[in-house]
mmCIF file of C-alpha atoms in Angstrom:
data_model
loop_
_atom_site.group_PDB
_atom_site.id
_atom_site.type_symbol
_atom_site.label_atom_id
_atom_site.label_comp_id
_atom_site.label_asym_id
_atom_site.label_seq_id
_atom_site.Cartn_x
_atom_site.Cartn_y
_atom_site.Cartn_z
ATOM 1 C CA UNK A 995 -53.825 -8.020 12.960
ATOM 2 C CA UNK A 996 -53.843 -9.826 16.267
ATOM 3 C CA UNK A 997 -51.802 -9.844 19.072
ATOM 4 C CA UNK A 998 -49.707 -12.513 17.611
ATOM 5 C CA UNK A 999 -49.007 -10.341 14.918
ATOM 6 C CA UNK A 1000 -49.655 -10.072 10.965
ATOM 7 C CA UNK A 1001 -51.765 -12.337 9.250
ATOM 8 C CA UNK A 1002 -50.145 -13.135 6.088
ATOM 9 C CA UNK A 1003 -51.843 -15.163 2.833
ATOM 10 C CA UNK A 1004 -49.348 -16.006 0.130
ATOM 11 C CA UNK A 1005 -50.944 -16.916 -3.806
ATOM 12 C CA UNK A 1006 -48.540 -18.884 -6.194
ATOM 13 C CA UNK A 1007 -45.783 -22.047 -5.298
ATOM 14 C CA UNK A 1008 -43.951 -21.741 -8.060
ATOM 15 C CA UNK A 1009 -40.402 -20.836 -8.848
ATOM 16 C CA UNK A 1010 -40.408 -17.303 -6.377
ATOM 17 C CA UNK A 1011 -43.473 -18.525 -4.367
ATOM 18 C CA UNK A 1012 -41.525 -21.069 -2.761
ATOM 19 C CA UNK A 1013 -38.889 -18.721 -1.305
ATOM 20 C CA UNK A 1014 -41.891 -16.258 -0.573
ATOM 21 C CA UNK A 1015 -42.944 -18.914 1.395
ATOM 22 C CA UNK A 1016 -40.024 -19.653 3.154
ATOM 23 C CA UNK A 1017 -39.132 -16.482 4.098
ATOM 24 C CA UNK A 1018 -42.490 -15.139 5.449
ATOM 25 C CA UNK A 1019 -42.863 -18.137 7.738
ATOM 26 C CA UNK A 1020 -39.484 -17.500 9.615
ATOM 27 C CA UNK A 1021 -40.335 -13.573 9.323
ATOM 28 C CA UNK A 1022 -40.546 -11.891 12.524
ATOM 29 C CA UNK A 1023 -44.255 -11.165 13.788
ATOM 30 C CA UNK A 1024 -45.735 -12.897 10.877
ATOM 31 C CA UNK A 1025 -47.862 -15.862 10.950
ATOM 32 C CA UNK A 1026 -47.994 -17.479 7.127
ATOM 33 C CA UNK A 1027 -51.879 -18.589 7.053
ATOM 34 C CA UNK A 1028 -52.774 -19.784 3.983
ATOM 35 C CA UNK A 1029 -51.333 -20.903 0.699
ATOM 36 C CA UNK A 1030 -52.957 -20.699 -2.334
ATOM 37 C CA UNK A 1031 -52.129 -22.616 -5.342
ATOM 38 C CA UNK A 1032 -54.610 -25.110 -7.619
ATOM 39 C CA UNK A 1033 -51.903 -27.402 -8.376
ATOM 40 C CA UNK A 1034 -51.384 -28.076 -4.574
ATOM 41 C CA UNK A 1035 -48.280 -28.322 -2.846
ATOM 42 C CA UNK A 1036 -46.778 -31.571 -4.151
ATOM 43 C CA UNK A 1037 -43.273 -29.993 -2.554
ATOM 44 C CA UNK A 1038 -43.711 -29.428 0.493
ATOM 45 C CA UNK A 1039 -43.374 -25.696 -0.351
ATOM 46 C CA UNK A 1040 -45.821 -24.342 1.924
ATOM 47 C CA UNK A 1041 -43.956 -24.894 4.768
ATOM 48 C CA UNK A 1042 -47.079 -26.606 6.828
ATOM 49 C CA UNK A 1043 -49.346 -24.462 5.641
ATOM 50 C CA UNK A 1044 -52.719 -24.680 4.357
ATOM 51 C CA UNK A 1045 -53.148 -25.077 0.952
ATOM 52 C CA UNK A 1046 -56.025 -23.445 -0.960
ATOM 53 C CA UNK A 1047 -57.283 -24.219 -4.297
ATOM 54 C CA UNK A 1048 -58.612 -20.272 -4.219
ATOM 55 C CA UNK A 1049 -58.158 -16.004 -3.812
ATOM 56 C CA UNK A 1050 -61.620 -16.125 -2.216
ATOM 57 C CA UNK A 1051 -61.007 -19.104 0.244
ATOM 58 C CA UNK A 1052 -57.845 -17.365 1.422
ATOM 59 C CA UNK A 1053 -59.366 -13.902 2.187
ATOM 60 C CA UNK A 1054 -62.165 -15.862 4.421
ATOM 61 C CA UNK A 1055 -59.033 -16.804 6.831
ATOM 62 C CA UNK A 1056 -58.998 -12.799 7.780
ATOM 63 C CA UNK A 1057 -54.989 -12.125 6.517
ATOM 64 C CA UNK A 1058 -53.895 -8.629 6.602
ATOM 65 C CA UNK A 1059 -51.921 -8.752 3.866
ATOM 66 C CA UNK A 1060 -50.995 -11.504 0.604
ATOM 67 C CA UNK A 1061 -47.526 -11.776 -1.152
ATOM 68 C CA UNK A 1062 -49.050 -12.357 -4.705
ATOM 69 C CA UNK A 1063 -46.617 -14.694 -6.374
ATOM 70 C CA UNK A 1064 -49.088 -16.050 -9.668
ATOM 71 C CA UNK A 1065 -48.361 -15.989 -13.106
ATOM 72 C CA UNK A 1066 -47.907 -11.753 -14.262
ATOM 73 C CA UNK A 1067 -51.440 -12.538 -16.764
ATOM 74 C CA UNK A 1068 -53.153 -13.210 -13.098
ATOM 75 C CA UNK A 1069 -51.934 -10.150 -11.410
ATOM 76 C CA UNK A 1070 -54.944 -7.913 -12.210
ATOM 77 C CA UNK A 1071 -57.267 -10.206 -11.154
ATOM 78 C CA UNK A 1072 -56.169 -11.436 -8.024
ATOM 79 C CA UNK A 1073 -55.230 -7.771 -6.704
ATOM 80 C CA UNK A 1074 -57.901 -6.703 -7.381
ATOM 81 C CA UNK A 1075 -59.973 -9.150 -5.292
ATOM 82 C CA UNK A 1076 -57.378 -8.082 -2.660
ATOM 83 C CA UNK A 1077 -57.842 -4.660 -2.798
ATOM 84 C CA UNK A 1078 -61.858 -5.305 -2.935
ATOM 85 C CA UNK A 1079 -61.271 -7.269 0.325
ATOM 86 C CA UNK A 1080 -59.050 -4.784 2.023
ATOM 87 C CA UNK A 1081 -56.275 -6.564 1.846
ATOM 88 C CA UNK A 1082 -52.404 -4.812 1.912
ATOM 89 C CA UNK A 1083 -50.871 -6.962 -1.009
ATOM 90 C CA UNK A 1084 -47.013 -7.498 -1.946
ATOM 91 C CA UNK A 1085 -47.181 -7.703 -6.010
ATOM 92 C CA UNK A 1086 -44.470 -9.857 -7.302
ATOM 93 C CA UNK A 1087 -42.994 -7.916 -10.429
ATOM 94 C CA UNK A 1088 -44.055 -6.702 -12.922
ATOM 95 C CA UNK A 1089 -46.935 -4.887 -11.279
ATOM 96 C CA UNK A 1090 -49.190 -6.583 -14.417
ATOM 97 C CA UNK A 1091 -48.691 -7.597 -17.886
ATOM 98 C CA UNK A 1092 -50.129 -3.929 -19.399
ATOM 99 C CA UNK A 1093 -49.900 -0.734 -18.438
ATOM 100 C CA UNK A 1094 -53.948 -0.087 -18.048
ATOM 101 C CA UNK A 1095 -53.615 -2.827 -15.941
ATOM 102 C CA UNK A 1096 -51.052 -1.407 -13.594
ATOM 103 C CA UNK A 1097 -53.178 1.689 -13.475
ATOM 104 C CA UNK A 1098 -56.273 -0.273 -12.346
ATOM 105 C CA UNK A 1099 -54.658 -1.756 -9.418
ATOM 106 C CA UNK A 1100 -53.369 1.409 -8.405
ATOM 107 C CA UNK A 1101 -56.098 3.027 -8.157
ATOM 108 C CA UNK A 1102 -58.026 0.103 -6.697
ATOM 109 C CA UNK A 1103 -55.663 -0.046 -3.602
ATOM 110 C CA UNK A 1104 -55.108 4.022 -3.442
ATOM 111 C CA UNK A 1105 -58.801 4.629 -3.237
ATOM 112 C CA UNK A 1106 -58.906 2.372 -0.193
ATOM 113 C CA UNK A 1107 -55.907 3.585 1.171
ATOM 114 C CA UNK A 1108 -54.197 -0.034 1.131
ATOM 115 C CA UNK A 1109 -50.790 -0.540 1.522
ATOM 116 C CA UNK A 1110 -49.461 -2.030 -1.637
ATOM 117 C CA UNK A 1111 -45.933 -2.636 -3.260
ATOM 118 C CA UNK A 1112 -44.182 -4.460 -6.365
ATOM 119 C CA UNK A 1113 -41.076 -6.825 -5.447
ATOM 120 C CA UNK A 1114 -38.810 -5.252 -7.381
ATOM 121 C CA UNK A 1115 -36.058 -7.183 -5.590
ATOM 122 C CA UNK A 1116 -33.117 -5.302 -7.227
ATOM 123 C CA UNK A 1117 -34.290 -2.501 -4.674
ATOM 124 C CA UNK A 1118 -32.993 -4.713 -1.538
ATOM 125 C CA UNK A 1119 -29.968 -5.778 -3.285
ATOM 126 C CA UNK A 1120 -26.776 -4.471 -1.321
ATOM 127 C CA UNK A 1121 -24.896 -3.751 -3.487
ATOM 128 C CA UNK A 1122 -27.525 -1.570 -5.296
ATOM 129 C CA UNK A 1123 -28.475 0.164 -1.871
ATOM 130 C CA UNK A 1124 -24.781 0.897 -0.864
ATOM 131 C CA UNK A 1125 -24.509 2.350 -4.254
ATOM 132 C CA UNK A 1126 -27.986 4.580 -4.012
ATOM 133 C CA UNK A 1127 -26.930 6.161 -0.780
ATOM 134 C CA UNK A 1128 -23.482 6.901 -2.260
ATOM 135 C CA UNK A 1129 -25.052 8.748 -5.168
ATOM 136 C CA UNK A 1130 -27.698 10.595 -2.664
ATOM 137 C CA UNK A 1131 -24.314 12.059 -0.522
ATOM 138 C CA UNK A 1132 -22.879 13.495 -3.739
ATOM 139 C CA UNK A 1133 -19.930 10.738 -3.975
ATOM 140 C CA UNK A 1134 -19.914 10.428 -7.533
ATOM 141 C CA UNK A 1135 -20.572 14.087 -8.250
ATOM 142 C CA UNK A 1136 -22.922 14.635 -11.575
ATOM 143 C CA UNK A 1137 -23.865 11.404 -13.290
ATOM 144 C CA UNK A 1138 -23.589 10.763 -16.846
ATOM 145 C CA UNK A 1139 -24.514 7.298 -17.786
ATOM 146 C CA UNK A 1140 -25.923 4.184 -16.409
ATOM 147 C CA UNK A 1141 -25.164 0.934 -18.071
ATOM 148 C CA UNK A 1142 -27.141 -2.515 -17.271
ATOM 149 C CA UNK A 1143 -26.173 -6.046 -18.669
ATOM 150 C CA UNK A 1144 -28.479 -9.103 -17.719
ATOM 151 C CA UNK A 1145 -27.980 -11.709 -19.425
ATOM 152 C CA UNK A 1146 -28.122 -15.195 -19.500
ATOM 153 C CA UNK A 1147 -29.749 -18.647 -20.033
ATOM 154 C CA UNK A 1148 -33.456 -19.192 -20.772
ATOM 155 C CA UNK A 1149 -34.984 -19.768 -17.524
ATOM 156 C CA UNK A 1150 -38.111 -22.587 -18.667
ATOM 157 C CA UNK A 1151 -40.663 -20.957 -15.426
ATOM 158 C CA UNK A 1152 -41.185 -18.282 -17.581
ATOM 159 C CA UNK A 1153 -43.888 -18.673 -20.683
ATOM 160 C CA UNK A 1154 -46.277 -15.523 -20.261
ATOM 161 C CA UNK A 1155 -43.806 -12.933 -21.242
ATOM 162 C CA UNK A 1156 -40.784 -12.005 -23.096
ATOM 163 C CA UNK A 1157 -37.589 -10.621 -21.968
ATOM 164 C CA UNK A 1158 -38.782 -7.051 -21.234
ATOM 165 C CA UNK A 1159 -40.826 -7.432 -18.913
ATOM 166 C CA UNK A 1160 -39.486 -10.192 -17.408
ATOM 167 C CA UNK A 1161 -35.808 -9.316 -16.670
ATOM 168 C CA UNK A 1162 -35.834 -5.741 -18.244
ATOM 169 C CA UNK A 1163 -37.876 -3.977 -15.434
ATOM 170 C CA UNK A 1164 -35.606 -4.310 -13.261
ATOM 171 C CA UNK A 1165 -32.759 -2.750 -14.648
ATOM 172 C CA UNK A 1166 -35.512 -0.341 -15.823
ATOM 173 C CA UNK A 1167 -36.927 0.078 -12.079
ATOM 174 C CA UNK A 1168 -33.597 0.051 -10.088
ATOM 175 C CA UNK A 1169 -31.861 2.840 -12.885
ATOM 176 C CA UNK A 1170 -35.075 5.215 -12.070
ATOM 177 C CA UNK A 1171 -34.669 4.414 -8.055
ATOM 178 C CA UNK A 1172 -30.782 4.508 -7.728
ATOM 179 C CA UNK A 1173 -30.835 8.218 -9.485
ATOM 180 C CA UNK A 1174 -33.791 9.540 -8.438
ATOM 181 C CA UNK A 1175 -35.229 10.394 -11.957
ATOM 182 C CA UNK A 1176 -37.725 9.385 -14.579
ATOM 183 C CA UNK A 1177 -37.200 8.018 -18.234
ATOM 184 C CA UNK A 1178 -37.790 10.627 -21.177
ATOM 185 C CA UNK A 1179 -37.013 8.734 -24.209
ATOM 186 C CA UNK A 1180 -35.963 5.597 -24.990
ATOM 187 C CA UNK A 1181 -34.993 3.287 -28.440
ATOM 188 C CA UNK A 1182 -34.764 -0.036 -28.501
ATOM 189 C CA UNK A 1183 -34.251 -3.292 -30.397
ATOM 190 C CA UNK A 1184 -35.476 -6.678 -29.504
ATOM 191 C CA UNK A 1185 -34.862 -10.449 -31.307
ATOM 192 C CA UNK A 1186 -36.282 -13.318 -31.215
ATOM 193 C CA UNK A 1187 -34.123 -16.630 -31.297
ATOM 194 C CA UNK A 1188 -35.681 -19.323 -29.533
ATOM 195 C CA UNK A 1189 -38.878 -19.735 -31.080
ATOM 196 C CA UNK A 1190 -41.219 -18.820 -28.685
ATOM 197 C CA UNK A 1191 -43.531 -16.041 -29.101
ATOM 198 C CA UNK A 1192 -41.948 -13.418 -27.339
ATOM 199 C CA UNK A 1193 -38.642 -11.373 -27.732
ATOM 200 C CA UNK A 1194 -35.441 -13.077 -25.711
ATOM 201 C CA UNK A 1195 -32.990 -9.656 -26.382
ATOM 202 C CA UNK A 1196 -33.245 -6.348 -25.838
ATOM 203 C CA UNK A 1197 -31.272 -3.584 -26.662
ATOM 204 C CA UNK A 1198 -31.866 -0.023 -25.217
ATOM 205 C CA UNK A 1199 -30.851 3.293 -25.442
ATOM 206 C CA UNK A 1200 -32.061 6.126 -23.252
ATOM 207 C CA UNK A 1201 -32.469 9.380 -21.293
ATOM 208 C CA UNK A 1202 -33.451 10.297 -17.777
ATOM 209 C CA UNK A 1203 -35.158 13.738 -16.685
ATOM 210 C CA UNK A 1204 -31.518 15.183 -15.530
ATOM 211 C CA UNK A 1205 -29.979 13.904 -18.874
ATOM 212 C CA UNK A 1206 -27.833 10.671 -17.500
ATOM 213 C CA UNK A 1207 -27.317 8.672 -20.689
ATOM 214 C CA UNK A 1208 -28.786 5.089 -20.262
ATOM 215 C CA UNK A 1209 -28.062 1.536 -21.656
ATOM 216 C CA UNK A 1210 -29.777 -1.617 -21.049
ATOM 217 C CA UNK A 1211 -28.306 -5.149 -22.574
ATOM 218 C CA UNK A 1212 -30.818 -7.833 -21.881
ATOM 219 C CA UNK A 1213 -31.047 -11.556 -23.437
ATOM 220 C CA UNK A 1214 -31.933 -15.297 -22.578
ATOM 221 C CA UNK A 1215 -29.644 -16.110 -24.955
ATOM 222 C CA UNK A 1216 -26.114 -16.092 -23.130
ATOM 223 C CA UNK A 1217 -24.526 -19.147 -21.409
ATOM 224 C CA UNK A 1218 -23.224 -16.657 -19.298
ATOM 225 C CA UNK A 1219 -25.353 -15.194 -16.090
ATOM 226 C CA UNK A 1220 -24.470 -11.822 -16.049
ATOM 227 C CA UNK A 1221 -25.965 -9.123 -13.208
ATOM 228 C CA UNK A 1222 -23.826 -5.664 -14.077
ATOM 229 C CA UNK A 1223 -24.766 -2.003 -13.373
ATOM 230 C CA UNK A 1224 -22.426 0.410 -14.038
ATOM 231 C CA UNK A 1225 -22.685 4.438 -13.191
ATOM 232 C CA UNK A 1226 -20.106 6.632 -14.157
ATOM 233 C CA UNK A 1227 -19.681 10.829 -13.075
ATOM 234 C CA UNK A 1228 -17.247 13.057 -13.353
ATOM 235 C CA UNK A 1229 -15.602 11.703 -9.848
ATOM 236 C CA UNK A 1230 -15.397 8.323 -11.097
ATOM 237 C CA UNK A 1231 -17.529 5.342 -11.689
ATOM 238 C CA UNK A 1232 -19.251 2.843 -9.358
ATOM 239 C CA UNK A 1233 -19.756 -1.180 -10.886
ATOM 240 C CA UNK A 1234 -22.495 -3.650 -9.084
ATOM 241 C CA UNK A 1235 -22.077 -7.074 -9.460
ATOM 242 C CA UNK A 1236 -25.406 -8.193 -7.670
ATOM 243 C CA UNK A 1237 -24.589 -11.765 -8.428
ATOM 244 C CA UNK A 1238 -22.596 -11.303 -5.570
ATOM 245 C CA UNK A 1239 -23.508 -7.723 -3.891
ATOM 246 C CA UNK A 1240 -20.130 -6.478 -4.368
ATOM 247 C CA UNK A 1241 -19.575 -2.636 -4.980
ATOM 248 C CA UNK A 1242 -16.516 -1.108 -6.360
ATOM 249 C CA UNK A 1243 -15.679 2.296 -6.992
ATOM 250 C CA UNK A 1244 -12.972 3.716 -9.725
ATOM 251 C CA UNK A 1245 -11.599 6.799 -9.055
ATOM 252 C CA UNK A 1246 -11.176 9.999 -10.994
ATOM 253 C CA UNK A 1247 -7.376 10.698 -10.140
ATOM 254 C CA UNK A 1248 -6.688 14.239 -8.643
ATOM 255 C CA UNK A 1249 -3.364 13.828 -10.247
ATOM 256 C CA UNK A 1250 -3.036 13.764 -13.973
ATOM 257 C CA UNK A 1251 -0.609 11.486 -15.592
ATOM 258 C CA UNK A 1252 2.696 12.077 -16.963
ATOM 259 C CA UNK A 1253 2.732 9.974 -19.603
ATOM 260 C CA UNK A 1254 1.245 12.415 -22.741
ATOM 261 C CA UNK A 1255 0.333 9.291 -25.136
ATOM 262 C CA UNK A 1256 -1.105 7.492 -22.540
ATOM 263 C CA UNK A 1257 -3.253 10.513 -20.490
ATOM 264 C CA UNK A 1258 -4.535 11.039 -24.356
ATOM 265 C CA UNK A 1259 -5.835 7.298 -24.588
ATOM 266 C CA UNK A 1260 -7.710 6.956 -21.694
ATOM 267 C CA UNK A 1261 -8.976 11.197 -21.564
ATOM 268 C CA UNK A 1262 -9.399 10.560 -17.720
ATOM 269 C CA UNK A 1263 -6.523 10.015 -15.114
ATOM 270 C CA UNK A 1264 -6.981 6.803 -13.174
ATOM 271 C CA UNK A 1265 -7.070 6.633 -9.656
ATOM 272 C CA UNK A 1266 -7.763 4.647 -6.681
ATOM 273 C CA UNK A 1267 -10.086 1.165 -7.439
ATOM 274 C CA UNK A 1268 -11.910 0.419 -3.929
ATOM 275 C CA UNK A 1269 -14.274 -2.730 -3.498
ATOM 276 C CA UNK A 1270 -16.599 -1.591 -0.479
ATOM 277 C CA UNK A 1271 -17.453 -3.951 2.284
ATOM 278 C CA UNK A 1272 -21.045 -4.300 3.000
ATOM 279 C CA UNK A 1273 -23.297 -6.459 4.943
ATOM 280 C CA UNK A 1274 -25.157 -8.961 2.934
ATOM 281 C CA UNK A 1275 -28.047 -9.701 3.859
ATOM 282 C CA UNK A 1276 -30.368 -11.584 1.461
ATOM 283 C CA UNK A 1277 -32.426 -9.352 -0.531
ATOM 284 C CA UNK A 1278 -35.820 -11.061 0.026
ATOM 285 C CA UNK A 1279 -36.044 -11.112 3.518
ATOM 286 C CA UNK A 1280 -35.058 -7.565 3.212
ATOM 287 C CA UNK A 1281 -38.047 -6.783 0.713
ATOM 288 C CA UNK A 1282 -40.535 -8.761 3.508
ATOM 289 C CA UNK A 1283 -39.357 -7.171 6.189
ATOM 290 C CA UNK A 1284 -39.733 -3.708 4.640
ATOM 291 C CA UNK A 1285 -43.508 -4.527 3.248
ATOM 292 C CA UNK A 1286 -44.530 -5.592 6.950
ATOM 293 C CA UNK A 1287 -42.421 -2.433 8.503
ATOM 294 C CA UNK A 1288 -44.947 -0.543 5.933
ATOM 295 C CA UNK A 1289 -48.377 -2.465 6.761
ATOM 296 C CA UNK A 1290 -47.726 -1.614 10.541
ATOM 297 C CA UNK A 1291 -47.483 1.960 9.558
ATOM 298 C CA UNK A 1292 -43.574 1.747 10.324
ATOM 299 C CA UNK A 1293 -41.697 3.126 7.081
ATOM 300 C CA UNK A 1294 -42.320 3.516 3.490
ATOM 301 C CA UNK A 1295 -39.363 1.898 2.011
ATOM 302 C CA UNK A 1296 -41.320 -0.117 -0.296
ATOM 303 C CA UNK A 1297 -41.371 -0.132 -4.435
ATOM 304 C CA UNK A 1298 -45.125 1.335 -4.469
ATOM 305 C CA UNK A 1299 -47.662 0.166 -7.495
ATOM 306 C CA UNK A 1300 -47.339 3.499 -8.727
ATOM 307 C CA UNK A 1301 -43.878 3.194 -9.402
ATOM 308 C CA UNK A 1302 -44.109 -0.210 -10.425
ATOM 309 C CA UNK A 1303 -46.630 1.633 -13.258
ATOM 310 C CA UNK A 1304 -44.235 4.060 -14.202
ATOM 311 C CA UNK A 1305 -41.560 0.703 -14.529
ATOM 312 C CA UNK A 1306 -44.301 -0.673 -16.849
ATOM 313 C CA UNK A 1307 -45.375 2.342 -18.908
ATOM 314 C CA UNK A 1308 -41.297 1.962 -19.652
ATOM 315 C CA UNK A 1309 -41.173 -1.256 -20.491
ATOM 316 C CA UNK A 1310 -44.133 -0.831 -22.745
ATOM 317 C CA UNK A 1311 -42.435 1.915 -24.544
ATOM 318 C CA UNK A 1312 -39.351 -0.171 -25.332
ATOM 319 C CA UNK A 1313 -41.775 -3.180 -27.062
ATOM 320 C CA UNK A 1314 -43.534 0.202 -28.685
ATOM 321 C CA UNK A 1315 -39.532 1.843 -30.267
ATOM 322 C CA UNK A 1316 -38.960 -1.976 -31.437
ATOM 323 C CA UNK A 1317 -41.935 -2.516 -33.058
ATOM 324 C CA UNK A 1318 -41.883 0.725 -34.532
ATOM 325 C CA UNK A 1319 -38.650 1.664 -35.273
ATOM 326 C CA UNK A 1320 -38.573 4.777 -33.498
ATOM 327 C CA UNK A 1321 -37.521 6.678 -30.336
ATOM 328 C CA UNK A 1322 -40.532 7.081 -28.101
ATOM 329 C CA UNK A 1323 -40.472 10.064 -25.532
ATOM 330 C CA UNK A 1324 -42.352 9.644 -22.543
ATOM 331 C CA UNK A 1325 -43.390 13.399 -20.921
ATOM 332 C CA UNK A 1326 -44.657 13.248 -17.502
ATOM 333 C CA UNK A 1327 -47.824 13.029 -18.707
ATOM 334 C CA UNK A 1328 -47.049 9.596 -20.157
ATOM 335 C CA UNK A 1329 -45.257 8.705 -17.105
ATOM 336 C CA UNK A 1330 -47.046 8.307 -13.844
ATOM 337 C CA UNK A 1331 -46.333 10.749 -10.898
#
């Protein structure tokens, strides 16, 4: 670091390495360095800075830290040359394309105690961070299930993997933050429509450590772009749209209703509905921010790799109860600490 402030590298231009891009050279007591990316920057991406055809000729400009925004197959690789370097690195998600790759990186930047995260972007969402802290002051009371729908149109950037671990570990990563507990089982079905080697749907069914009921719908196969998480508890239930970062909250009623046929149709009394104002601030510059609050030693609000491990021991497991045909528990020796 120097006294201008962070050194930062960024590898990838593509569809999230632009915005990377953008945001980290505006980002408060961050200089952007070096871009790299073999195709160049044909764009204007970079936002005026150098481009670099390689990992190696990017450490040799002495960054502090690199947002790695490459293909998921290139993950391993280039963190690793990161975290051989002693580099802090931002790991675009998923943490890598296997789950022994995961663990390699985490141990590679662990053993040098390196600062290291996943962008699991869902984490700086409003909506879902409004909702977390409402769960963490007991608003909702016990929770029973969490529902997830993301779904929509096949989106052509993406050719090295299928809809799990694409668009899946999210709703996997941000059910597992927002509660505060792990994954113990989970069955699953996937499809494959569009003719491309890898599964476009996913259907899941599963269990967390305190026993919350899960559901995950996720497809490239809708016209319609869908962002939904649902929680419900026994004071009511809390929908995220984080399309648009809006919250809303439906009330348990304290007062039953009258009505006999209709209190035994709906077996809960309705209450208030309240949509929740919240300041909206845009959920990348909140994930850079936090990273560089972390490098400087600052906070540890960050997605670490070794949660982003435990996100893609999970997703593995779903591809695993497809294949298979089978619920696959995951004990916390399958799932990392």
């Amino acid at each position: 670091m120097t006294a201008a402030g962070l050194r930062a590298g960024l590898i990838g231009l593509g569809s999230m390495g632009r915005h990377h891009a953008r945001v980290l050279a505006g980002l408060d007591g961050v200089t952007l360095v070096g871009v790299v990316d073999p195709m160049g920057d044909k764009n204007g991406w970079a936002q005026g800075a150098p481009v670099l055809a390689t990992v190696e000729e990017l450490i040799a400009l002495g960054i502090d830290y690199a947002v790695v925004a490459c293909p998921t197959a290139l993950h391993e690789e280039v963190g690793l040359k990161l975290a051989d370097a002693g580099v802090h690195a931002l790991i675009e998600k998923p943490v890598a394309d296997t789950v022994d790759g995961a663990r390699r990186l985490v141990e590679a930047f662990e053993s040098r105690s390196l600062v290291a995260g996943v962008g699991h972007i869902e984490r700086c969402n409003p909506a879902l961070r409004s909702l977390r802290s409402r769960l963490e002051a007991g608003e909702l009371g016990e929770v029973f299930q969490v529902v997830t729908r993301r779904q929509g149109p096949f989106p052509h950037r993406i050719a090295d993997v299928g809809v799990v671990k694409d668009l899946a570990t999210h709703d996997i990563d941000l059910t597992g933050w927002v509660t505060g507990q792990q994954y113990t089982s989970i069955a699953a079905h996937t499809v494959s429509k569009s003719g491309r080697p890898h599964e476009d749907m996913v259907s899941a069914v599963g269990q967390l450590s305190d026993g919350t009921m899960v559901n995950h719908l996720v497809n490239w196969l809708s016209p319609l772009k869908e962002r939904f998480t649902s929680v419900t508890g026994e004071k009511g239930c809390f929908i995220a749209d984080t399309l648009t970062a809006d919250l809303t909250f439906y009330s348990n009623a304290a007062i039953a209703t009258e009505w006999e046929a209709l209190r035994a149709f709906r077996g809960v009394s309705e209450g208030d509905m309240i949509r929740y104002a919240i300041p909206k601030r845009e959920p990348l510059l909140v994930e850079h921010e936090l990273f560089r609050d972390a490098v400087l030693g600052k906070g540890d609000d960050i997605c670490t790799l070794r949660q982003g491990l435990r996100t893609v021991e999970v997703a593995a497991a779903v591809l695993d109860s497809a294949d298979r045909g089978v619920t696959v528990r995951l004990t916390p020796e399958d799932v990392a600490s």
